[in-house]
Short mmCIF file of C-alpha atoms in Angstrom, two decimals:
data_model
loop_
_atom_site.label_atom_id
_atom_site.label_comp_id
_atom_site.label_asym_id
_atom_site.label_seq_id
_atom_site.Cartn_x
_atom_site.Cartn_y
_atom_site.Cartn_z
CA UNK A 1 125.64 82.21 -38.71
CA UNK A 2 126.60 82.24 -42.36
CA UNK A 3 129.73 84.18 -43.23
CA UNK A 4 128.91 87.63 -44.60
CA UNK A 5 131.01 87.01 -47.68
CA UNK A 6 128.59 84.26 -48.67
CA UNK A 7 125.53 86.50 -48.33
CA UNK A 8 124.07 88.01 -51.48
CA UNK A 9 124.79 91.71 -51.91
CA UNK A 10 122.21 92.17 -54.64
CA UNK A 11 118.51 92.89 -54.45
CA UNK A 12 116.70 90.33 -52.27
CA UNK A 13 113.38 90.78 -54.05
CA UNK A 14 111.45 87.52 -54.53
CA UNK A 15 113.42 85.86 -51.72
CA UNK A 16 111.61 84.16 -48.84
CA UNK A 17 112.69 84.86 -45.27
CA UNK A 18 110.82 82.52 -42.96
CA UNK A 19 107.16 83.53 -43.01
CA UNK A 20 107.83 86.53 -45.24
CA UNK A 21 107.89 86.61 -49.04
CA UNK A 22 109.90 89.65 -50.17
CA UNK A 23 108.27 91.37 -53.13
CA UNK A 24 110.33 94.44 -54.00
CA UNK A 25 112.83 96.79 -52.44
CA UNK A 26 111.35 100.01 -51.09
CA UNK A 27 114.52 101.77 -50.05
CA UNK A 28 118.02 101.55 -48.64
CA UNK A 29 119.37 103.22 -45.53
CA UNK A 30 122.70 103.50 -43.79
CA UNK A 31 122.70 99.99 -42.38
CA UNK A 32 119.56 98.31 -43.70
CA UNK A 33 117.38 97.78 -46.75
CA UNK A 34 113.59 97.82 -46.61
CA UNK A 35 111.38 95.52 -48.68
CA UNK A 36 107.68 95.27 -49.28
CA UNK A 37 106.72 91.73 -48.30
CA UNK A 38 103.76 89.48 -47.65
CA UNK A 39 103.43 87.67 -44.35
CA UNK A 40 102.28 84.33 -45.66
CA UNK A 41 100.55 83.06 -42.53
CA UNK A 42 98.39 86.18 -42.08
CA UNK A 43 98.12 87.21 -45.74
CA UNK A 44 99.04 90.81 -45.00
CA UNK A 45 101.50 93.32 -46.42
CA UNK A 46 104.43 94.19 -44.18
CA UNK A 47 107.70 96.07 -44.46
CA UNK A 48 110.76 93.91 -43.84
CA UNK A 49 113.94 95.70 -42.84
CA UNK A 50 117.05 93.65 -43.63
CA UNK A 51 120.45 94.33 -42.08
CA UNK A 52 122.93 94.83 -44.90
CA UNK A 53 125.40 91.91 -45.26
CA UNK A 54 128.51 94.01 -44.63
CA UNK A 55 127.28 94.81 -41.10
CA UNK A 56 126.27 91.35 -39.89
CA UNK A 57 129.70 90.50 -38.45
CA UNK A 58 129.94 93.87 -36.67
CA UNK A 59 128.48 93.37 -33.20
CA UNK A 60 127.84 97.11 -32.74
CA UNK A 61 125.62 97.28 -35.82
CA UNK A 62 123.97 93.97 -35.00
CA UNK A 63 123.12 95.14 -31.48
CA UNK A 64 121.84 98.45 -32.81
CA UNK A 65 119.64 96.64 -35.30
CA UNK A 66 118.23 94.41 -32.58
CA UNK A 67 117.87 97.41 -30.28
CA UNK A 68 115.59 99.08 -32.83
CA UNK A 69 113.21 96.15 -32.69
CA UNK A 70 113.32 96.06 -28.88
CA UNK A 71 112.68 99.78 -28.57
CA UNK A 72 109.83 100.01 -31.07
CA UNK A 73 108.19 96.68 -30.22
CA UNK A 74 107.35 97.94 -26.74
CA UNK A 75 105.48 100.94 -28.12
CA UNK A 76 101.87 100.58 -29.23
CA UNK A 77 100.58 103.85 -30.62
CA UNK A 78 98.80 104.98 -33.80
CA UNK A 79 101.61 107.43 -34.61
CA UNK A 80 104.46 104.94 -34.23
CA UNK A 81 105.32 102.34 -36.87
CA UNK A 82 104.51 99.02 -35.23
CA UNK A 83 107.15 96.28 -35.09
CA UNK A 84 105.75 92.77 -35.49
CA UNK A 85 108.75 90.52 -35.03
CA UNK A 86 112.50 90.18 -35.38
CA UNK A 87 114.08 87.17 -37.01
CA UNK A 88 116.96 85.52 -38.82
CA UNK A 89 116.78 83.28 -41.89
CA UNK A 90 119.64 81.95 -43.99
CA UNK A 91 122.04 84.26 -42.20
CA UNK A 92 119.90 87.34 -42.91
CA UNK A 93 118.86 89.47 -39.92
CA UNK A 94 115.50 91.17 -40.39
CA UNK A 95 112.73 93.11 -38.68
CA UNK A 96 109.12 92.77 -39.85
CA UNK A 97 107.06 95.86 -39.22
CA UNK A 98 103.94 97.74 -40.24
CA UNK A 99 103.84 98.69 -43.92
CA UNK A 100 102.90 102.35 -44.28
CA UNK A 101 101.50 103.24 -47.70
CA UNK A 102 102.39 106.80 -48.56
CA UNK A 103 105.60 108.79 -48.46
CA UNK A 104 107.94 110.24 -45.89
CA UNK A 105 107.83 113.86 -44.81
CA UNK A 106 111.04 114.73 -46.63
CA UNK A 107 109.56 113.61 -49.95
CA UNK A 108 106.38 115.51 -49.16
CA UNK A 109 108.28 118.73 -48.40
CA UNK A 110 110.37 118.43 -51.56
CA UNK A 111 107.16 118.19 -53.57
CA UNK A 112 105.00 120.70 -51.68
CA UNK A 113 107.43 123.18 -50.11
CA UNK A 114 106.61 125.07 -46.92
CA UNK A 115 103.36 123.91 -45.31
CA UNK A 116 100.49 126.09 -44.18
CA UNK A 117 99.90 126.39 -40.46
CA UNK A 118 97.05 123.88 -40.26
CA UNK A 119 98.87 121.15 -42.18
CA UNK A 120 102.05 121.66 -40.15
CA UNK A 121 100.20 121.61 -36.84
CA UNK A 122 98.42 118.40 -37.84
CA UNK A 123 101.81 116.72 -38.23
CA UNK A 124 103.19 118.38 -35.10
CA UNK A 125 100.37 117.03 -32.93
CA UNK A 126 100.86 113.49 -34.16
CA UNK A 127 104.64 113.47 -33.84
CA UNK A 128 104.38 115.01 -30.37
CA UNK A 129 101.92 112.27 -29.38
CA UNK A 130 104.39 109.62 -30.53
CA UNK A 131 107.28 111.26 -28.66
CA UNK A 132 105.16 111.54 -25.53
CA UNK A 133 104.49 107.79 -25.58
CA UNK A 134 108.15 107.00 -26.28
CA UNK A 135 109.33 109.37 -23.57
CA UNK A 136 106.97 107.86 -21.01
CA UNK A 137 108.45 104.45 -21.88
CA UNK A 138 111.93 105.85 -21.30
CA UNK A 139 112.90 105.77 -24.97
CA UNK A 140 114.86 108.50 -26.74
CA UNK A 141 114.60 108.27 -30.52
CA UNK A 142 117.78 110.28 -31.26
CA UNK A 143 117.13 110.60 -35.00
CA UNK A 144 113.98 112.68 -35.48
CA UNK A 145 114.06 113.98 -39.05
CA UNK A 146 111.63 114.24 -42.01
CA UNK A 147 112.82 110.94 -43.48
CA UNK A 148 111.66 109.17 -40.32
CA UNK A 149 108.15 110.65 -40.36
CA UNK A 150 105.91 108.57 -42.63
CA UNK A 151 102.66 110.04 -43.96
CA UNK A 152 99.83 107.66 -44.76
CA UNK A 153 97.15 108.14 -47.41
CA UNK A 154 94.74 109.12 -44.64
CA UNK A 155 96.97 111.94 -43.48
CA UNK A 156 98.35 110.10 -40.45
CA UNK A 157 101.93 110.73 -39.39
CA UNK A 158 103.93 107.80 -38.03
CA UNK A 159 107.37 107.97 -36.43
CA UNK A 160 109.69 105.28 -37.81
CA UNK A 161 113.25 103.99 -37.47
CA UNK A 162 114.21 103.54 -33.84
CA UNK A 163 117.62 102.30 -35.01
CA UNK A 164 119.45 104.86 -32.87
CA UNK A 165 117.01 104.66 -29.96
CA UNK A 166 118.30 104.52 -26.41
CA UNK A 167 116.45 103.03 -23.46
CA UNK A 168 116.70 105.16 -20.33
CA UNK A 169 114.56 103.28 -17.83
CA UNK A 170 116.45 102.10 -14.73
CA UNK A 171 118.16 98.78 -15.30
CA UNK A 172 117.46 98.79 -19.04
CA UNK A 173 119.92 101.28 -20.42
CA UNK A 174 121.70 100.10 -23.54
CA UNK A 175 124.46 102.40 -24.80
CA UNK A 176 125.83 101.45 -28.18
CA UNK A 177 128.16 104.40 -28.69
CA UNK A 178 131.63 105.10 -27.45
CA UNK A 179 132.32 108.20 -25.38
CA UNK A 180 132.41 111.27 -27.58
CA UNK A 181 130.95 109.54 -30.63
CA UNK A 182 127.80 111.20 -31.97
CA UNK A 183 124.91 109.50 -33.71
CA UNK A 184 122.11 111.14 -35.61
CA UNK A 185 121.61 113.41 -38.62
CA UNK A 186 123.55 116.73 -38.56
CA UNK A 187 120.70 118.80 -40.04
CA UNK A 188 118.49 117.96 -37.05
CA UNK A 189 120.99 117.02 -34.33
CA UNK A 190 120.74 118.58 -30.87
CA UNK A 191 123.73 120.47 -29.41
CA UNK A 192 124.24 117.79 -26.77
CA UNK A 193 124.31 115.14 -29.51
CA UNK A 194 126.98 117.11 -31.34
CA UNK A 195 129.05 117.23 -28.15
CA UNK A 196 128.55 113.53 -27.44
CA UNK A 197 126.93 114.27 -24.08
CA UNK A 198 124.29 112.12 -22.31
CA UNK A 199 120.83 112.60 -23.80
CA UNK A 200 117.29 112.81 -22.50
CA UNK A 201 113.89 113.40 -24.13
CA UNK A 202 114.70 117.08 -24.62
CA UNK A 203 117.20 116.09 -27.30
CA UNK A 204 114.33 114.68 -29.37
CA UNK A 205 112.39 117.89 -28.70
CA UNK A 206 115.24 119.95 -30.17
CA UNK A 207 115.33 117.79 -33.31
CA UNK A 208 111.54 118.00 -33.49
CA UNK A 209 111.78 121.80 -33.33
CA UNK A 210 114.24 121.82 -36.23
CA UNK A 211 111.85 119.58 -38.17
CA UNK A 212 109.00 122.03 -37.47
CA UNK A 213 111.17 124.91 -38.70
CA UNK A 214 111.77 122.96 -41.91
CA UNK A 215 108.05 122.24 -42.39
CA UNK A 216 107.01 125.87 -42.00
CA UNK A 217 109.96 127.66 -43.63
CA UNK A 218 110.67 125.26 -46.46
CA UNK A 219 114.24 124.46 -45.37
CA UNK A 220 116.22 123.50 -42.26
CA UNK A 221 117.56 126.41 -40.18
CA UNK A 222 121.21 125.51 -40.76
CA UNK A 223 122.92 124.57 -43.99
CA UNK A 224 126.52 123.91 -44.93
CA UNK A 225 128.83 122.02 -47.25
CA UNK A 226 129.88 119.44 -44.66
CA UNK A 227 128.23 117.62 -41.78
CA UNK A 228 130.72 119.23 -39.40
CA UNK A 229 129.91 122.77 -40.54
CA UNK A 230 126.21 122.12 -39.94
CA UNK A 231 126.79 120.48 -36.57
CA UNK A 232 128.85 123.43 -35.33
CA UNK A 233 125.98 125.79 -36.14
CA UNK A 234 123.70 123.83 -33.81
CA UNK A 235 126.19 124.67 -31.06
CA UNK A 236 126.97 128.31 -31.73
CA UNK A 237 124.61 129.92 -34.26
CA UNK A 238 121.10 131.21 -33.63
CA UNK A 239 118.57 130.00 -36.23
CA UNK A 240 117.05 132.57 -38.61
CA UNK A 241 113.98 134.27 -37.08
CA UNK A 242 110.93 132.28 -38.14
CA UNK A 243 108.79 135.42 -38.16
CA UNK A 244 111.04 136.90 -40.87
CA UNK A 245 110.52 133.88 -43.11
CA UNK A 246 106.84 133.34 -42.26
CA UNK A 247 105.23 136.57 -40.96
CA UNK A 248 101.81 134.96 -41.36
CA UNK A 249 102.35 132.42 -38.57
CA UNK A 250 100.69 132.85 -35.16
CA UNK A 251 103.17 134.32 -32.69
CA UNK A 252 102.57 131.60 -30.04
CA UNK A 253 103.45 128.90 -32.60
CA UNK A 254 106.67 130.69 -33.51
CA UNK A 255 107.55 131.06 -29.83
CA UNK A 256 106.91 127.36 -29.20
CA UNK A 257 109.22 126.25 -32.00
CA UNK A 258 111.90 128.67 -30.88
CA UNK A 259 111.72 127.22 -27.36
CA UNK A 260 111.99 123.71 -28.79
CA UNK A 261 115.21 124.77 -30.56
CA UNK A 262 116.80 126.41 -27.51
CA UNK A 263 120.54 125.67 -27.26
CA UNK A 264 120.26 124.86 -23.55
CA UNK A 265 118.07 121.87 -22.87
CA UNK A 266 116.68 123.42 -19.67
CA UNK A 267 115.15 126.19 -21.81
CA UNK A 268 113.17 123.70 -23.92
CA UNK A 269 109.76 122.19 -23.10
CA UNK A 270 110.28 119.49 -20.49
CA UNK A 271 108.59 116.81 -22.57
CA UNK A 272 106.29 116.29 -25.56
CA UNK A 273 103.23 116.57 -23.32
CA UNK A 274 104.01 120.26 -22.84
CA UNK A 275 104.15 120.68 -26.62
CA UNK A 276 100.77 118.99 -27.01
CA UNK A 277 99.20 121.30 -24.44
CA UNK A 278 100.63 124.37 -26.18
CA UNK A 279 99.45 123.14 -29.59
CA UNK A 280 95.94 122.72 -28.23
CA UNK A 281 95.85 126.36 -27.16
CA UNK A 282 97.38 127.52 -30.45
CA UNK A 283 94.78 125.53 -32.39
CA UNK A 284 92.03 127.41 -30.59
CA UNK A 285 93.69 130.69 -31.51
CA UNK A 286 94.01 129.70 -35.18
CA UNK A 287 90.39 128.53 -35.33
CA UNK A 288 89.16 131.76 -33.78
CA UNK A 289 91.21 133.75 -36.26
CA UNK A 290 89.76 131.79 -39.17
CA UNK A 291 86.17 132.44 -38.07
CA UNK A 292 84.95 135.43 -40.06
CA UNK A 293 81.50 137.06 -40.14
CA UNK A 294 81.13 136.00 -43.75
CA UNK A 295 80.76 132.32 -42.90
CA UNK A 296 78.35 132.58 -39.96
CA UNK A 297 74.75 131.48 -40.60
CA UNK A 298 71.98 134.04 -40.82
CA UNK A 299 70.13 134.05 -37.51
CA UNK A 300 68.61 137.50 -37.09
CA UNK A 301 64.97 137.50 -38.24
CA UNK A 302 64.72 141.29 -37.90
CA UNK A 303 67.14 142.01 -40.74
CA UNK A 304 65.78 143.48 -43.93
CA UNK A 305 65.80 141.54 -47.22
CA UNK A 306 68.58 143.78 -48.52
CA UNK A 307 70.72 142.95 -45.49
CA UNK A 308 70.08 139.24 -46.07
CA UNK A 309 71.15 139.62 -49.69
CA UNK A 310 74.33 141.39 -48.60
CA UNK A 311 75.22 138.61 -46.17
CA UNK A 312 74.44 135.95 -48.75
CA UNK A 313 76.73 137.72 -51.21
CA UNK A 314 79.48 137.76 -48.58
CA UNK A 315 79.00 134.06 -47.96
CA UNK A 316 79.19 133.34 -51.68
CA UNK A 317 82.26 135.54 -51.94
CA UNK A 318 84.02 133.68 -49.13
CA UNK A 319 83.06 130.30 -50.60
CA UNK A 320 84.27 131.23 -54.06
CA UNK A 321 87.57 132.59 -52.74
CA UNK A 322 88.11 129.30 -50.93
CA UNK A 323 87.22 127.34 -54.05
CA UNK A 324 89.57 129.35 -56.24
CA UNK A 325 92.44 128.93 -53.82
CA UNK A 326 91.95 125.16 -53.76
CA UNK A 327 91.73 125.02 -57.55
CA UNK A 328 94.69 127.25 -58.25
CA UNK A 329 97.07 126.01 -55.62
CA UNK A 330 95.93 122.42 -55.95
CA UNK A 331 97.21 121.24 -52.57
CA UNK A 332 96.55 121.47 -48.87
CA UNK A 333 100.04 122.69 -48.16
CA UNK A 334 100.82 125.83 -50.11
CA UNK A 335 98.84 129.00 -49.90
CA UNK A 336 95.42 127.61 -49.04
CA UNK A 337 95.83 128.23 -45.33
CA UNK A 338 96.85 131.80 -45.97
CA UNK A 339 93.75 132.45 -48.05
CA UNK A 340 91.48 131.06 -45.34
CA UNK A 341 92.84 133.51 -42.79
CA UNK A 342 90.98 136.59 -41.62
CA UNK A 343 91.69 139.15 -44.38
CA UNK A 344 93.38 141.95 -42.51
CA UNK A 345 97.12 142.51 -42.02
CA UNK A 346 98.54 140.02 -44.51
CA UNK A 347 98.05 142.35 -47.50
CA UNK A 348 101.16 144.38 -46.81
CA UNK A 349 102.20 147.41 -48.90
CA UNK A 350 103.62 146.28 -52.23
CA UNK A 351 107.39 146.50 -52.52
CA UNK A 352 109.34 147.02 -55.72
CA UNK A 353 110.39 143.78 -57.34
CA UNK A 354 114.01 144.93 -57.43
CA UNK A 355 113.96 144.90 -53.61
CA UNK A 356 113.26 141.15 -53.60
CA UNK A 357 116.48 139.08 -53.41
CA UNK A 358 117.11 136.94 -56.47
CA UNK A 359 117.58 133.24 -55.77
CA UNK A 360 119.81 130.85 -57.70
CA UNK A 361 117.02 128.94 -59.44
CA UNK A 362 113.40 129.46 -60.44
CA UNK A 363 112.31 126.80 -57.98
CA UNK A 364 114.18 128.52 -55.15
CA UNK A 365 112.59 131.83 -56.13
CA UNK A 366 109.16 130.19 -56.02
CA UNK A 367 109.83 128.70 -52.58
CA UNK A 368 111.02 132.10 -51.36
CA UNK A 369 107.77 133.68 -52.57
CA UNK A 370 105.84 130.88 -50.91
CA UNK A 371 107.34 131.76 -47.54
CA UNK A 372 106.34 135.42 -48.05
CA UNK A 373 102.63 134.67 -48.20
CA UNK A 374 100.74 137.53 -49.86
CA UNK A 375 103.79 139.61 -50.80
CA UNK A 376 102.90 140.60 -54.36
CA UNK A 377 106.43 141.69 -55.21
CA UNK A 378 107.81 138.31 -54.15
CA UNK A 379 105.48 136.52 -56.57
CA UNK A 380 106.22 139.02 -59.34
CA UNK A 381 109.93 138.38 -58.83
CA UNK A 382 109.47 134.79 -59.99
CA UNK A 383 108.22 136.06 -63.34
CA UNK A 384 110.74 138.92 -63.58
CA UNK A 385 113.87 136.98 -62.66
CA UNK A 386 113.00 133.71 -64.41
CA UNK A 387 110.73 134.54 -67.39
CA UNK A 388 111.50 131.23 -69.13
CA UNK A 389 110.57 129.01 -66.17
CA UNK A 390 107.14 127.96 -67.41
CA UNK A 391 105.94 125.97 -64.40
CA UNK A 392 107.08 128.45 -61.75
CA UNK A 393 105.68 131.37 -63.79
CA UNK A 394 102.29 129.72 -63.97
CA UNK A 395 102.22 129.05 -60.24
CA UNK A 396 103.25 132.63 -59.52
CA UNK A 397 100.42 133.92 -61.71
CA UNK A 398 97.98 131.66 -59.87
CA UNK A 399 99.01 133.23 -56.58
CA UNK A 400 98.87 136.73 -58.05
CA UNK A 401 95.30 136.07 -59.20
CA UNK A 402 94.34 135.25 -55.60
CA UNK A 403 96.06 138.40 -54.33
CA UNK A 404 94.19 140.54 -56.86
CA UNK A 405 90.86 138.98 -55.96
CA UNK A 406 91.46 139.49 -52.25
CA UNK A 407 92.21 143.16 -52.84
CA UNK A 408 89.27 143.68 -55.27
CA UNK A 409 91.53 144.24 -58.28
CA UNK A 410 89.25 142.26 -60.55
CA UNK A 411 90.60 143.53 -63.91
CA UNK A 412 94.11 142.33 -63.04
CA UNK A 413 92.78 138.98 -61.84
CA UNK A 414 90.69 138.69 -65.01
CA UNK A 415 93.73 139.33 -67.20
CA UNK A 416 95.53 136.35 -65.66
CA UNK A 417 92.50 134.06 -65.85
CA UNK A 418 91.83 135.00 -69.48
CA UNK A 419 95.45 134.20 -70.25
CA UNK A 420 94.99 130.80 -68.62
CA UNK A 421 91.93 130.30 -70.80
CA UNK A 422 93.84 131.20 -73.98
CA UNK A 423 96.89 129.12 -73.10
CA UNK A 424 94.67 126.25 -72.04
CA UNK A 425 93.55 125.30 -75.53
CA UNK A 426 96.11 122.49 -75.42
CA UNK A 427 96.19 122.15 -71.64
CA UNK A 428 92.85 121.17 -70.05
CA UNK A 429 94.17 121.65 -66.52
CA UNK A 430 95.24 125.23 -67.22
CA UNK A 431 91.91 125.93 -68.91
CA UNK A 432 90.05 124.55 -65.89
CA UNK A 433 91.95 126.95 -63.63
CA UNK A 434 91.05 129.87 -65.87
CA UNK A 435 87.37 128.92 -65.89
CA UNK A 436 87.30 128.61 -62.11
CA UNK A 437 88.84 132.05 -61.69
CA UNK A 438 86.47 133.68 -64.16
CA UNK A 439 83.51 132.06 -62.40
CA UNK A 440 84.60 133.75 -59.19
CA UNK A 441 85.15 137.11 -60.89
CA UNK A 442 81.74 137.18 -62.57
CA UNK A 443 80.06 136.15 -59.33
CA UNK A 444 81.75 139.03 -57.50
CA UNK A 445 80.53 141.39 -60.21
CA UNK A 446 76.99 140.14 -59.69
CA UNK A 447 76.82 138.42 -63.08
CA UNK A 448 75.24 135.17 -61.90
CA UNK A 449 74.46 133.90 -65.41
CA UNK A 450 78.02 134.44 -66.64
CA UNK A 451 79.42 132.83 -63.51
CA UNK A 452 77.16 129.80 -63.95
CA UNK A 453 78.24 129.54 -67.59
CA UNK A 454 81.91 129.30 -66.56
CA UNK A 455 81.03 126.74 -63.90
CA UNK A 456 79.24 124.61 -66.51
CA UNK A 457 82.27 124.79 -68.81
CA UNK A 458 84.45 123.84 -65.88
CA UNK A 459 82.21 120.85 -65.19
CA UNK A 460 83.19 119.37 -68.55
CA UNK A 461 86.84 119.54 -67.52
CA UNK A 462 86.45 118.52 -63.91
CA UNK A 463 88.34 115.25 -64.36
CA UNK A 464 91.43 117.28 -65.23
CA UNK A 465 91.47 118.38 -61.59
CA UNK A 466 92.20 115.96 -58.77
CA UNK A 467 89.30 114.08 -57.13
CA UNK A 468 89.93 116.11 -53.98
CA UNK A 469 89.32 119.35 -55.84
CA UNK A 470 86.26 117.83 -57.45
CA UNK A 471 84.73 117.23 -54.06
CA UNK A 472 85.65 120.72 -52.89
CA UNK A 473 83.91 122.15 -55.93
CA UNK A 474 80.82 120.06 -55.21
CA UNK A 475 80.74 121.25 -51.60
CA UNK A 476 81.27 124.87 -52.61
CA UNK A 477 78.44 124.74 -55.14
CA UNK A 478 76.16 123.12 -52.58
CA UNK A 479 76.94 125.85 -50.07
CA UNK A 480 76.33 128.50 -52.68
CA UNK A 481 72.97 126.91 -53.47
CA UNK A 482 71.98 126.88 -49.81
CA UNK A 483 73.06 130.49 -49.39
CA UNK A 484 70.70 131.45 -52.20
CA UNK A 485 67.95 129.26 -50.68
CA UNK A 486 67.98 127.22 -53.81
CA UNK A 487 69.65 124.02 -54.89
CA UNK A 488 72.30 122.96 -57.32
CA UNK A 489 72.00 119.75 -59.26
CA UNK A 490 75.66 119.31 -60.17
CA UNK A 491 76.92 115.90 -59.03
CA UNK A 492 80.45 114.63 -59.14
CA UNK A 493 80.16 110.88 -58.85
CA UNK A 494 82.72 108.25 -57.89
CA UNK A 495 85.20 110.76 -56.50
CA UNK A 496 86.58 110.32 -53.04
CA UNK A 497 88.74 112.43 -50.78
CA UNK A 498 91.13 111.24 -48.12
CA UNK A 499 91.33 114.04 -45.51
CA UNK A 500 94.40 115.64 -44.07
CA UNK A 501 97.69 115.49 -45.91
CA UNK A 502 97.00 112.59 -48.22
CA UNK A 503 97.29 112.63 -51.96
CA UNK A 504 94.09 112.58 -54.04
CA UNK A 505 92.65 109.10 -54.36
CA UNK A 506 90.29 107.57 -56.89
CA UNK A 507 88.23 104.44 -56.45
CA UNK A 508 88.33 101.95 -59.30
CA UNK A 509 85.69 99.23 -59.68
CA UNK A 510 86.82 96.15 -57.80
CA UNK A 511 90.03 97.76 -56.57
CA UNK A 512 91.22 99.62 -53.52
CA UNK A 513 92.24 103.25 -53.51
CA UNK A 514 95.28 104.13 -55.53
CA UNK A 515 97.49 107.20 -55.61
CA UNK A 516 97.08 109.54 -58.52
CA UNK A 517 100.16 110.77 -60.30
#
């Protein structure tokens, strides 16, 4: 093997490693760098993970690197990043694996904040499926964290980086750590990892629970200035009550995550299969809660025409609320799920803004309001405490408009939407939001012509909204047309939507999908 001092320490882009042509560096981790590459023989894109030169002479790191390939290569599952081969070329140790186009969960959470219940449960189901397969194979991941959950453009979640994995099947155990030495990431590390004790699949379940807390609450349960201070909290400190941070969440989901984060491993779910079974039941509960009379089809032939009109108006109202939420929030992760819920207890009595704790930054204040759901005072606090934060103020007003519409305070909602319209003279996206809101308001007032006028104005600006929102608008208008036993001729051509958690995509002639900025 070539001496490590002779190995290049710079970017390996454009280098060839055996059958793999490295194209560009995608990222750098603790002991490896990852490159986008082309496998020349199969003409396919792959990710090539290269062991950093300074670790090649260290047998512990070399074994750990090889152990990652061994652990992951034996797992064949849609929610696990597939390893193709392990190799060595010119003294460079590398692993070739599936290239996942998208971003990791940490990046997604930084951009989107706390997720709604449906988006979070979609990720939970997929990660649990991956952990179930790994656990059945006797593999403990030992480093479950948002950075190691990759999200594809189709909304698939894939567990990556088995670099710390440990095989536990009889006769196959490979232990790369010394007694008392911990491995993992402190923010998500299980108590037994902190103590350097033997691990089983329930350690991954604890880390998975911490990850779920982060997804739903917008931050990990424990924070500190040093890794040690965080690790100690996993041992001795109870996490903040999830229900205090997210009162909108179903109680069974909260209870499941709290069990996953139990300090004693015997109090956690025995394996990921138990989590999957619980999630299935919780999904039924959420779906039942989301089913409201307003969206059920008209089936009773004995009802009078006036009753039919009333139900059609309710259907239109529900559709328009959904449309406005999608337009204003502009993502599948923040606020949309709350709007879709049955409209009963989430409109709590309004508190005074001075009772809302002030955060250090406007962004932190916005994230705090996001975790409070429909707490009007929390959203007003963003504007009150940080009046010069233009982006956060606009988002807070968008949420306030939804709150006002849900509580039939149309004049207050109209004031915000008219302001969007005025301020949108130089900002087509802001103007589009204002038009969408005013279309909803006029429809609720029974002014069909005025509502249609706003919709037509919005149509001219539709490309200022993401392709995903364009399709949602098309579907909403189609539903409204069917509810009125008529038809709508508006077409939004050449727009495509990748379901789940993916970013909006647009098809270009002769090219594949690409991510929109």
